[in-house]
Every structure is written in C-alpha cells, then in structure tokens.
Amino acid sequence: MLAANKTVLNDTVCVRVSVTPSEITSDSTNATIISSAEQYFRAGVLKEKTDISEGLGLPDPTLAGCLAVCWLLLYMTLRKGVSSSGKVAYFTAIFPYIVMLALLIRGLTLPGAAKGLLFFFTPQ
C-alpha cells in the first residue's frame, strides 16, 4: 500500500499525509519522516548532502548574492555615520505599513472580497 503513493526525492521517501507511520513496513528501513517544508528547506534551499565525501562545495550564488545586497545596504546606511541612520530607521519603521496598506486596498478591490470577508468573520 505504501508503494502506491510514494515519491522518492534525494533518497528521502515523501509520502502523502494519509499514510501513517504504522504503514511503513520493515522493507523501508532507515526511513526518516520529515515534513514537506523541511524537505524543501534541506534539499532546495540548503542543498544539503548526506555526507561530505564530495567536499563542502561552493556557496549558493543566490544566497551569496542576497548576503552581498544586505551588506551593501548596511554600508550605505552607515556610510555617513551613525547620525544619518535615524532617517533609515524612520523609513524602515514606516515603509512596511505603507506596503501592508497597499496590499489591503488591493485585496479589498478584488472580485469576491466581500464574500471572502463574510466567510472569514462568520463563526461556524
């Protein structure tokens, strides 16, 4: 029954939610049960390997680029000294609220928004 609904990805067996741990038989030795979010984080984001026999590998270009952008923003913030960082603090404190307000307005203008809000706030 387990063989009918399993997918093998990176030597990890991913099963559907309906499969219980008791259904995993003895032929599935060394089975590690992890969530799909953890599988994505380990295989997709970290590109984690089972061992380091092939070496540590090169840094991921996407993550290294993101780190470089963060360091560049930090440098640009503190370039003129700590006194100018107050302006950046005002911007970083207010800007997320502006974005959330814009997303709220956009969400409320979508078709079916009133129906969705009624469903969300009506207790069941």
Short mmCIF file of N, CA, C and O in Angstrom, two decimals:
data_model
loop_
_atom_site.label_atom_id
_atom_site.label_comp_id
_atom_site.label_asym_id
_atom_site.label_seq_id
_atom_site.Cartn_x
_atom_site.Cartn_y
_atom_site.Cartn_z
N MET A 1 0.83 -1.20 0.00
CA MET A 1 0.00 0.00 0.00
C MET A 1 0.87 1.26 0.00
O MET A 1 0.53 2.24 -0.61
N LEU A 2 2.00 1.20 0.66
CA LEU A 2 2.89 2.36 0.71
C LEU A 2 3.51 2.63 -0.64
O LEU A 2 3.71 3.77 -1.02
N ALA A 3 3.79 1.59 -1.40
CA ALA A 3 4.44 1.77 -2.71
C ALA A 3 3.54 2.49 -3.70
O ALA A 3 4.03 3.10 -4.64
N ALA A 4 2.24 2.45 -3.50
CA ALA A 4 1.32 3.08 -4.45
C ALA A 4 1.34 4.60 -4.37
O ALA A 4 1.07 5.28 -5.35
N ASN A 5 1.66 5.14 -3.22
CA ASN A 5 1.62 6.59 -3.09
C ASN A 5 2.89 7.14 -2.44
O ASN A 5 2.86 7.82 -1.45
N LYS A 6 4.03 6.81 -3.02
CA LYS A 6 5.28 7.37 -2.51
C LYS A 6 6.06 7.99 -3.66
O LYS A 6 5.92 7.62 -4.81
N THR A 7 6.86 8.96 -3.31
CA THR A 7 7.74 9.63 -4.27
C THR A 7 9.12 9.66 -3.65
O THR A 7 9.28 10.02 -2.49
N VAL A 8 10.13 9.31 -4.42
CA VAL A 8 11.49 9.32 -3.91
C VAL A 8 12.19 10.55 -4.46
O VAL A 8 12.24 10.76 -5.67
N LEU A 9 12.71 11.38 -3.58
CA LEU A 9 13.42 12.59 -3.96
C LEU A 9 14.63 12.73 -3.06
O LEU A 9 14.50 12.78 -1.85
N ASN A 10 15.81 12.74 -3.67
CA ASN A 10 17.06 12.88 -2.91
C ASN A 10 17.20 11.81 -1.83
O ASN A 10 17.55 12.10 -0.70
N ASP A 11 16.90 10.57 -2.15
CA ASP A 11 17.00 9.43 -1.23
C ASP A 11 16.11 9.59 0.00
O ASP A 11 16.35 8.97 1.03
N THR A 12 15.10 10.42 -0.06
CA THR A 12 14.15 10.57 1.02
C THR A 12 12.79 10.19 0.49
O THR A 12 12.39 10.61 -0.59
N VAL A 13 12.08 9.37 1.23
CA VAL A 13 10.77 8.94 0.80
C VAL A 13 9.75 9.94 1.30
O VAL A 13 9.62 10.16 2.50
N CYS A 14 9.03 10.57 0.38
CA CYS A 14 7.98 11.51 0.73
C CYS A 14 6.65 10.80 0.52
O CYS A 14 6.37 10.29 -0.55
N VAL A 15 5.84 10.74 1.55
CA VAL A 15 4.56 10.06 1.45
C VAL A 15 3.45 11.07 1.66
O VAL A 15 3.65 12.16 2.16
N ARG A 16 2.25 10.70 1.26
CA ARG A 16 1.10 11.57 1.45
C ARG A 16 0.75 11.68 2.93
O ARG A 16 1.16 10.85 3.74
N VAL A 17 -0.05 12.66 3.26
CA VAL A 17 -0.44 12.89 4.65
C VAL A 17 -1.28 11.73 5.17
O VAL A 17 -1.23 11.39 6.34
N SER A 18 -2.02 11.06 4.28
CA SER A 18 -2.90 9.98 4.71
C SER A 18 -2.14 8.74 5.17
O SER A 18 -2.71 7.87 5.80
N VAL A 19 -0.83 8.64 4.87
CA VAL A 19 -0.04 7.47 5.29
C VAL A 19 0.41 7.67 6.73
O VAL A 19 0.99 8.69 7.09
N THR A 20 0.13 6.70 7.56
CA THR A 20 0.53 6.77 8.96
C THR A 20 1.87 6.07 9.14
O THR A 20 2.25 5.23 8.32
N PRO A 21 2.61 6.40 10.20
CA PRO A 21 3.90 5.74 10.43
C PRO A 21 3.79 4.23 10.58
O PRO A 21 4.72 3.50 10.27
N SER A 22 2.63 3.72 11.03
CA SER A 22 2.48 2.27 11.18
C SER A 22 2.41 1.56 9.84
O SER A 22 2.66 0.36 9.75
N GLU A 23 2.09 2.30 8.76
CA GLU A 23 2.02 1.68 7.44
C GLU A 23 3.38 1.52 6.80
O GLU A 23 3.52 0.85 5.79
N ILE A 24 4.40 2.15 7.35
CA ILE A 24 5.75 1.99 6.82
C ILE A 24 6.28 0.66 7.33
O ILE A 24 6.38 0.42 8.52
N THR A 25 6.59 -0.23 6.40
CA THR A 25 6.95 -1.60 6.75
C THR A 25 8.45 -1.74 6.96
O THR A 25 9.22 -0.80 6.84
N SER A 26 8.86 -2.99 7.24
CA SER A 26 10.27 -3.26 7.52
C SER A 26 11.14 -3.12 6.28
O SER A 26 12.34 -2.98 6.37
N ASP A 27 10.55 -3.22 5.04
CA ASP A 27 11.37 -3.02 3.85
C ASP A 27 11.72 -1.56 3.66
O ASP A 27 12.52 -1.23 2.81
N SER A 28 11.15 -0.67 4.41
CA SER A 28 11.53 0.74 4.33
C SER A 28 12.42 1.08 5.53
O SER A 28 12.09 1.90 6.35
N THR A 29 13.56 0.38 5.62
CA THR A 29 14.49 0.61 6.74
C THR A 29 15.14 1.97 6.62
O THR A 29 15.26 2.54 5.53
N ASN A 30 15.56 2.48 7.72
CA ASN A 30 16.19 3.80 7.80
C ASN A 30 15.31 4.89 7.21
O ASN A 30 15.81 5.82 6.58
N ALA A 31 14.02 4.77 7.37
CA ALA A 31 13.11 5.78 6.86
C ALA A 31 13.06 6.95 7.83
O ALA A 31 12.91 6.77 9.03
N THR A 32 13.24 8.15 7.30
CA THR A 32 13.15 9.36 8.09
C THR A 32 11.90 10.09 7.67
O THR A 32 11.72 10.40 6.50
N ILE A 33 11.04 10.37 8.60
CA ILE A 33 9.79 11.05 8.29
C ILE A 33 9.99 12.53 8.58
O ILE A 33 10.24 12.93 9.73
N ILE A 34 9.91 13.35 7.53
CA ILE A 34 10.05 14.79 7.68
C ILE A 34 8.91 15.46 6.91
O ILE A 34 8.32 14.87 6.01
N SER A 35 8.63 16.69 7.27
CA SER A 35 7.57 17.42 6.60
C SER A 35 8.05 17.90 5.24
O SER A 35 9.25 17.96 4.96
N SER A 36 7.11 18.26 4.39
CA SER A 36 7.48 18.74 3.06
C SER A 36 8.21 20.08 3.16
O SER A 36 9.08 20.38 2.34
N ALA A 37 7.89 20.90 4.16
CA ALA A 37 8.57 22.18 4.34
C ALA A 37 10.04 21.95 4.70
O ALA A 37 10.94 22.61 4.17
N GLU A 38 10.28 20.98 5.59
CA GLU A 38 11.66 20.68 5.95
C GLU A 38 12.42 20.07 4.78
O GLU A 38 13.60 20.36 4.56
N GLN A 39 11.73 19.23 3.99
CA GLN A 39 12.35 18.65 2.79
C GLN A 39 12.76 19.75 1.82
O GLN A 39 13.85 19.73 1.26
N TYR A 40 11.87 20.72 1.59
CA TYR A 40 12.19 21.83 0.69
C TYR A 40 13.37 22.64 1.21
O TYR A 40 14.27 23.01 0.47
N PHE A 41 13.38 22.92 2.53
CA PHE A 41 14.45 23.72 3.10
C PHE A 41 15.79 23.01 2.98
O PHE A 41 16.79 23.62 2.61
N ARG A 42 15.80 21.72 3.28
CA ARG A 42 17.06 20.98 3.22
C ARG A 42 17.54 20.76 1.79
O ARG A 42 18.71 20.93 1.49
N ALA A 43 16.63 20.33 0.90
CA ALA A 43 17.05 19.99 -0.47
C ALA A 43 17.08 21.20 -1.38
O ALA A 43 17.97 21.33 -2.21
N GLY A 44 16.11 22.10 -1.25
CA GLY A 44 16.01 23.22 -2.16
C GLY A 44 16.82 24.43 -1.76
O GLY A 44 17.50 25.03 -2.59
N VAL A 45 16.77 24.79 -0.49
CA VAL A 45 17.45 26.00 -0.04
C VAL A 45 18.90 25.71 0.34
O VAL A 45 19.83 26.32 -0.19
N LEU A 46 19.10 24.76 1.24
CA LEU A 46 20.45 24.47 1.71
C LEU A 46 21.24 23.58 0.77
O LEU A 46 22.46 23.55 0.82
N LYS A 47 20.53 22.83 -0.08
CA LYS A 47 21.16 21.84 -0.97
C LYS A 47 22.07 20.91 -0.15
O LYS A 47 23.22 20.65 -0.49
N GLU A 48 21.50 20.43 0.94
CA GLU A 48 22.22 19.60 1.90
C GLU A 48 22.48 18.21 1.32
O GLU A 48 21.62 17.62 0.69
N LYS A 49 23.66 17.69 1.55
CA LYS A 49 24.02 16.35 1.09
C LYS A 49 24.09 15.42 2.30
O LYS A 49 24.17 15.86 3.44
N THR A 50 24.07 14.12 2.03
CA THR A 50 24.07 13.16 3.14
C THR A 50 25.42 13.09 3.84
O THR A 50 25.49 12.86 5.03
N ASP A 51 26.51 13.28 3.09
CA ASP A 51 27.83 13.28 3.70
C ASP A 51 28.73 14.29 2.99
O ASP A 51 28.33 14.90 2.01
N ILE A 52 29.96 14.45 3.50
CA ILE A 52 30.85 15.44 2.91
C ILE A 52 31.99 14.77 2.14
O ILE A 52 33.06 15.34 1.99
N SER A 53 31.73 13.57 1.62
CA SER A 53 32.79 12.87 0.90
C SER A 53 33.15 13.58 -0.41
O SER A 53 34.27 13.46 -0.89
N GLU A 54 32.20 14.33 -0.98
CA GLU A 54 32.47 15.08 -2.20
C GLU A 54 32.97 16.49 -1.90
O GLU A 54 33.10 17.32 -2.79
N GLY A 55 33.21 16.81 -0.67
CA GLY A 55 33.65 18.14 -0.27
C GLY A 55 32.47 18.99 0.15
O GLY A 55 31.32 18.59 0.06
N LEU A 56 32.77 20.18 0.63
CA LEU A 56 31.72 21.07 1.09
C LEU A 56 30.99 21.75 -0.05
O LEU A 56 29.86 22.18 0.10
N GLY A 57 31.64 21.89 -1.20
CA GLY A 57 31.01 22.54 -2.34
C GLY A 57 31.15 24.04 -2.30
O GLY A 57 31.73 24.62 -1.37
N LEU A 58 30.65 24.66 -3.33
CA LEU A 58 30.71 26.12 -3.44
C LEU A 58 29.49 26.75 -2.80
O LEU A 58 28.43 26.12 -2.70
N PRO A 59 29.59 28.00 -2.38
CA PRO A 59 28.41 28.69 -1.83
C PRO A 59 27.33 28.85 -2.90
O PRO A 59 27.62 28.97 -4.09
N ASP A 60 26.10 28.84 -2.47
CA ASP A 60 24.98 29.01 -3.38
C ASP A 60 24.98 30.46 -3.89
O ASP A 60 24.99 31.40 -3.08
N PRO A 61 24.97 30.68 -5.20
CA PRO A 61 25.05 32.05 -5.72
C PRO A 61 23.87 32.93 -5.30
O PRO A 61 24.05 34.12 -5.04
N THR A 62 22.68 32.36 -5.19
CA THR A 62 21.52 33.15 -4.79
C THR A 62 21.65 33.64 -3.36
O THR A 62 21.42 34.81 -3.07
N LEU A 63 22.04 32.73 -2.46
CA LEU A 63 22.19 33.12 -1.06
C LEU A 63 23.37 34.07 -0.87
O LEU A 63 23.29 35.02 -0.08
N ALA A 64 24.46 33.85 -1.61
CA ALA A 64 25.61 34.74 -1.52
C ALA A 64 25.27 36.13 -2.05
O ALA A 64 25.69 37.15 -1.48
N GLY A 65 24.48 36.20 -3.12
CA GLY A 65 24.04 37.49 -3.66
C GLY A 65 23.15 38.23 -2.68
O GLY A 65 23.28 39.45 -2.52
N CYS A 66 22.25 37.50 -2.03
CA CYS A 66 21.37 38.13 -1.03
C CYS A 66 22.19 38.67 0.14
O CYS A 66 21.92 39.77 0.64
N LEU A 67 23.18 37.91 0.56
CA LEU A 67 24.05 38.36 1.65
C LEU A 67 24.83 39.61 1.23
O LEU A 67 24.98 40.56 2.02
N ALA A 68 25.30 39.64 -0.01
CA ALA A 68 26.04 40.80 -0.50
C ALA A 68 25.15 42.04 -0.55
O ALA A 68 25.59 43.14 -0.20
N VAL A 69 23.90 41.87 -0.98
CA VAL A 69 22.96 43.00 -1.01
C VAL A 69 22.69 43.52 0.40
O VAL A 69 22.65 44.73 0.63
N CYS A 70 22.56 42.62 1.37
CA CYS A 70 22.34 43.04 2.76
C CYS A 70 23.53 43.84 3.29
O CYS A 70 23.35 44.87 3.94
N TRP A 71 24.75 43.36 3.01
CA TRP A 71 25.93 44.08 3.45
C TRP A 71 26.04 45.43 2.75
O TRP A 71 26.45 46.42 3.36
N LEU A 72 25.68 45.50 1.49
CA LEU A 72 25.71 46.77 0.75
C LEU A 72 24.71 47.76 1.34
O LEU A 72 25.03 48.95 1.52
N LEU A 73 23.51 47.29 1.66
CA LEU A 73 22.52 48.18 2.28
C LEU A 73 22.99 48.66 3.65
O LEU A 73 22.79 49.83 4.01
N LEU A 74 23.62 47.78 4.40
CA LEU A 74 24.14 48.18 5.71
C LEU A 74 25.24 49.21 5.56
O LEU A 74 25.29 50.20 6.30
N TYR A 75 26.12 49.03 4.58
CA TYR A 75 27.18 50.00 4.34
C TYR A 75 26.60 51.35 3.92
O TYR A 75 27.03 52.40 4.40
N MET A 76 25.62 51.33 3.01
CA MET A 76 25.02 52.58 2.54
C MET A 76 24.31 53.31 3.69
O MET A 76 24.26 54.54 3.72
N THR A 77 23.77 52.55 4.62
CA THR A 77 23.08 53.15 5.76
C THR A 77 24.07 53.86 6.69
O THR A 77 23.83 54.98 7.14
N LEU A 78 25.17 53.22 6.96
CA LEU A 78 26.13 53.75 7.95
C LEU A 78 27.30 54.50 7.31
O LEU A 78 28.24 54.86 8.01
N ARG A 79 27.25 54.76 6.03
CA ARG A 79 28.36 55.40 5.33
C ARG A 79 28.65 56.79 5.88
O ARG A 79 29.80 57.18 6.05
N LYS A 80 27.63 57.55 6.16
CA LYS A 80 27.83 58.93 6.63
C LYS A 80 27.85 59.03 8.15
O LYS A 80 27.81 60.11 8.70
N GLY A 81 27.87 57.90 8.80
CA GLY A 81 27.93 57.91 10.25
C GLY A 81 26.61 57.49 10.88
O GLY A 81 25.59 57.32 10.21
N VAL A 82 26.66 57.36 12.18
CA VAL A 82 25.50 56.89 12.92
C VAL A 82 24.38 57.93 12.92
O VAL A 82 23.21 57.59 13.00
N SER A 83 24.72 59.20 12.78
CA SER A 83 23.69 60.25 12.83
C SER A 83 22.71 60.16 11.67
O SER A 83 21.54 60.51 11.82
N SER A 84 23.15 59.65 10.52
CA SER A 84 22.23 59.53 9.38
C SER A 84 21.38 58.26 9.45
O SER A 84 20.45 58.10 8.66
N SER A 85 21.69 57.36 10.37
CA SER A 85 20.92 56.12 10.44
C SER A 85 19.52 56.36 11.00
O SER A 85 18.66 55.50 10.87
N GLY A 86 19.27 57.50 11.62
CA GLY A 86 17.93 57.81 12.12
C GLY A 86 16.93 57.93 11.00
O GLY A 86 15.78 57.50 11.11
N LYS A 87 17.35 58.51 9.86
CA LYS A 87 16.47 58.62 8.70
C LYS A 87 16.12 57.24 8.16
O LYS A 87 14.99 56.99 7.77
N VAL A 88 17.09 56.36 8.16
CA VAL A 88 16.84 54.99 7.69
C VAL A 88 15.90 54.29 8.66
O VAL A 88 15.03 53.51 8.24
N ALA A 89 16.04 54.55 9.94
CA ALA A 89 15.16 53.93 10.94
C ALA A 89 13.72 54.39 10.73
O ALA A 89 12.79 53.58 10.83
N TYR A 90 13.50 55.66 10.42
CA TYR A 90 12.15 56.12 10.14
C TYR A 90 11.59 55.42 8.91
O TYR A 90 10.44 55.00 8.88
N PHE A 91 12.40 55.30 7.88
CA PHE A 91 11.93 54.65 6.65
C PHE A 91 11.59 53.19 6.90
O PHE A 91 10.53 52.71 6.49
N THR A 92 12.48 52.45 7.57
CA THR A 92 12.25 51.02 7.78
C THR A 92 11.12 50.77 8.77
O THR A 92 10.55 49.68 8.79
N ALA A 93 10.78 51.76 9.59
CA ALA A 93 9.66 51.58 10.52
C ALA A 93 8.32 51.87 9.84
O ALA A 93 7.32 51.23 10.16
N ILE A 94 8.30 52.80 8.91
CA ILE A 94 7.03 53.21 8.29
C ILE A 94 6.74 52.46 7.00
O ILE A 94 5.58 52.15 6.69
N PHE A 95 7.75 52.12 6.22
CA PHE A 95 7.55 51.52 4.91
C PHE A 95 6.74 50.22 4.93
O PHE A 95 5.87 50.03 4.08
N PRO A 96 6.97 49.29 5.88
CA PRO A 96 6.15 48.07 5.89
C PRO A 96 4.66 48.35 6.06
O PRO A 96 3.82 47.66 5.47
N TYR A 97 4.30 49.38 6.82
CA TYR A 97 2.89 49.72 6.99
C TYR A 97 2.30 50.26 5.69
O TYR A 97 1.14 50.00 5.37
N ILE A 98 3.09 51.01 4.93
CA ILE A 98 2.62 51.52 3.65
C ILE A 98 2.36 50.36 2.69
O ILE A 98 1.35 50.32 1.98
N VAL A 99 3.28 49.39 2.67
CA VAL A 99 3.11 48.22 1.80
C VAL A 99 1.90 47.41 2.22
O VAL A 99 1.10 46.98 1.38
N MET A 100 1.71 47.19 3.53
CA MET A 100 0.56 46.43 4.00
C MET A 100 -0.74 47.15 3.67
O MET A 100 -1.74 46.50 3.31
N LEU A 101 -0.77 48.48 3.78
CA LEU A 101 -1.96 49.23 3.42
C LEU A 101 -2.27 49.10 1.94
O LEU A 101 -3.43 48.90 1.54
N ALA A 102 -1.24 49.16 1.10
CA ALA A 102 -1.45 49.00 -0.35
C ALA A 102 -1.97 47.60 -0.67
O ALA A 102 -2.88 47.44 -1.50
N LEU A 103 -1.43 46.57 0.00
CA LEU A 103 -1.90 45.21 -0.24
C LEU A 103 -3.33 45.01 0.27
O LEU A 103 -4.12 44.28 -0.34
N LEU A 104 -3.68 45.68 1.39
CA LEU A 104 -5.04 45.60 1.90
C LEU A 104 -6.02 46.22 0.92
O LEU A 104 -7.08 45.65 0.62
N ILE A 105 -5.69 47.39 0.41
CA ILE A 105 -6.55 48.06 -0.57
C ILE A 105 -6.70 47.20 -1.82
O ILE A 105 -7.80 47.02 -2.35
N ARG A 106 -5.59 46.64 -2.28
CA ARG A 106 -5.64 45.78 -3.47
C ARG A 106 -6.50 44.55 -3.21
O ARG A 106 -7.29 44.13 -4.04
N GLY A 107 -6.35 43.93 -2.05
CA GLY A 107 -7.14 42.75 -1.72
C GLY A 107 -8.62 43.03 -1.59
O GLY A 107 -9.46 42.22 -1.98
N LEU A 108 -8.95 44.20 -1.06
CA LEU A 108 -10.36 44.55 -0.89
C LEU A 108 -11.03 44.91 -2.20
O LEU A 108 -12.26 44.89 -2.29
N THR A 109 -10.26 45.27 -3.22
CA THR A 109 -10.85 45.62 -4.51
C THR A 109 -10.95 44.43 -5.46
O THR A 109 -11.46 44.58 -6.57
N LEU A 110 -10.47 43.26 -5.05
CA LEU A 110 -10.57 42.08 -5.90
C LEU A 110 -12.01 41.57 -5.93
O LEU A 110 -12.77 41.77 -4.97
N PRO A 111 -12.42 40.91 -7.01
CA PRO A 111 -13.78 40.36 -7.06
C PRO A 111 -13.94 39.25 -6.03
O PRO A 111 -13.07 38.40 -5.87
N GLY A 112 -15.05 39.28 -5.31
CA GLY A 112 -15.33 38.27 -4.30
C GLY A 112 -14.73 38.59 -2.94
O GLY A 112 -14.77 37.74 -2.05
N ALA A 113 -14.20 39.78 -2.75
CA ALA A 113 -13.57 40.12 -1.48
C ALA A 113 -14.60 40.18 -0.35
O ALA A 113 -14.33 39.70 0.75
N ALA A 114 -15.76 40.75 -0.62
CA ALA A 114 -16.80 40.84 0.41
C ALA A 114 -17.28 39.46 0.82
O ALA A 114 -17.49 39.19 2.01
N LYS A 115 -17.40 38.57 -0.14
CA LYS A 115 -17.82 37.20 0.15
C LYS A 115 -16.78 36.49 1.02
O LYS A 115 -17.11 35.77 1.96
N GLY A 116 -15.50 36.70 0.70
CA GLY A 116 -14.43 36.10 1.48
C GLY A 116 -14.35 36.65 2.89
O GLY A 116 -14.13 35.89 3.84
N LEU A 117 -14.54 37.95 3.04
CA LEU A 117 -14.53 38.54 4.38
C LEU A 117 -15.71 38.04 5.21
O LEU A 117 -15.57 37.78 6.41
N LEU A 118 -16.86 37.91 4.58
CA LEU A 118 -18.04 37.39 5.28
C LEU A 118 -17.78 35.96 5.74
O LEU A 118 -18.12 35.59 6.87
N PHE A 119 -17.19 35.15 4.89
CA PHE A 119 -16.86 33.76 5.27
C PHE A 119 -15.83 33.75 6.40
O PHE A 119 -15.91 32.92 7.31
N PHE A 120 -14.85 34.64 6.35
CA PHE A 120 -13.79 34.67 7.36
C PHE A 120 -14.33 35.06 8.73
O PHE A 120 -13.93 34.50 9.75
N PHE A 121 -15.22 36.04 8.78
CA PHE A 121 -15.70 36.55 10.06
C PHE A 121 -16.96 35.88 10.56
O PHE A 121 -17.38 36.13 11.69
N THR A 122 -17.59 35.02 9.78
CA THR A 122 -18.79 34.30 10.23
C THR A 122 -18.36 33.06 10.96
O THR A 122 -17.69 32.20 10.41
N PRO A 123 -18.75 32.93 12.26
CA PRO A 123 -18.36 31.72 13.01
C PRO A 123 -19.10 30.49 12.51
O PRO A 123 -20.23 30.57 12.06
N GLN A 124 -18.43 29.36 12.58
CA GLN A 124 -19.06 28.11 12.15
C GLN A 124 -19.34 27.23 13.34
O GLN A 124 -18.54 26.93 14.13
#
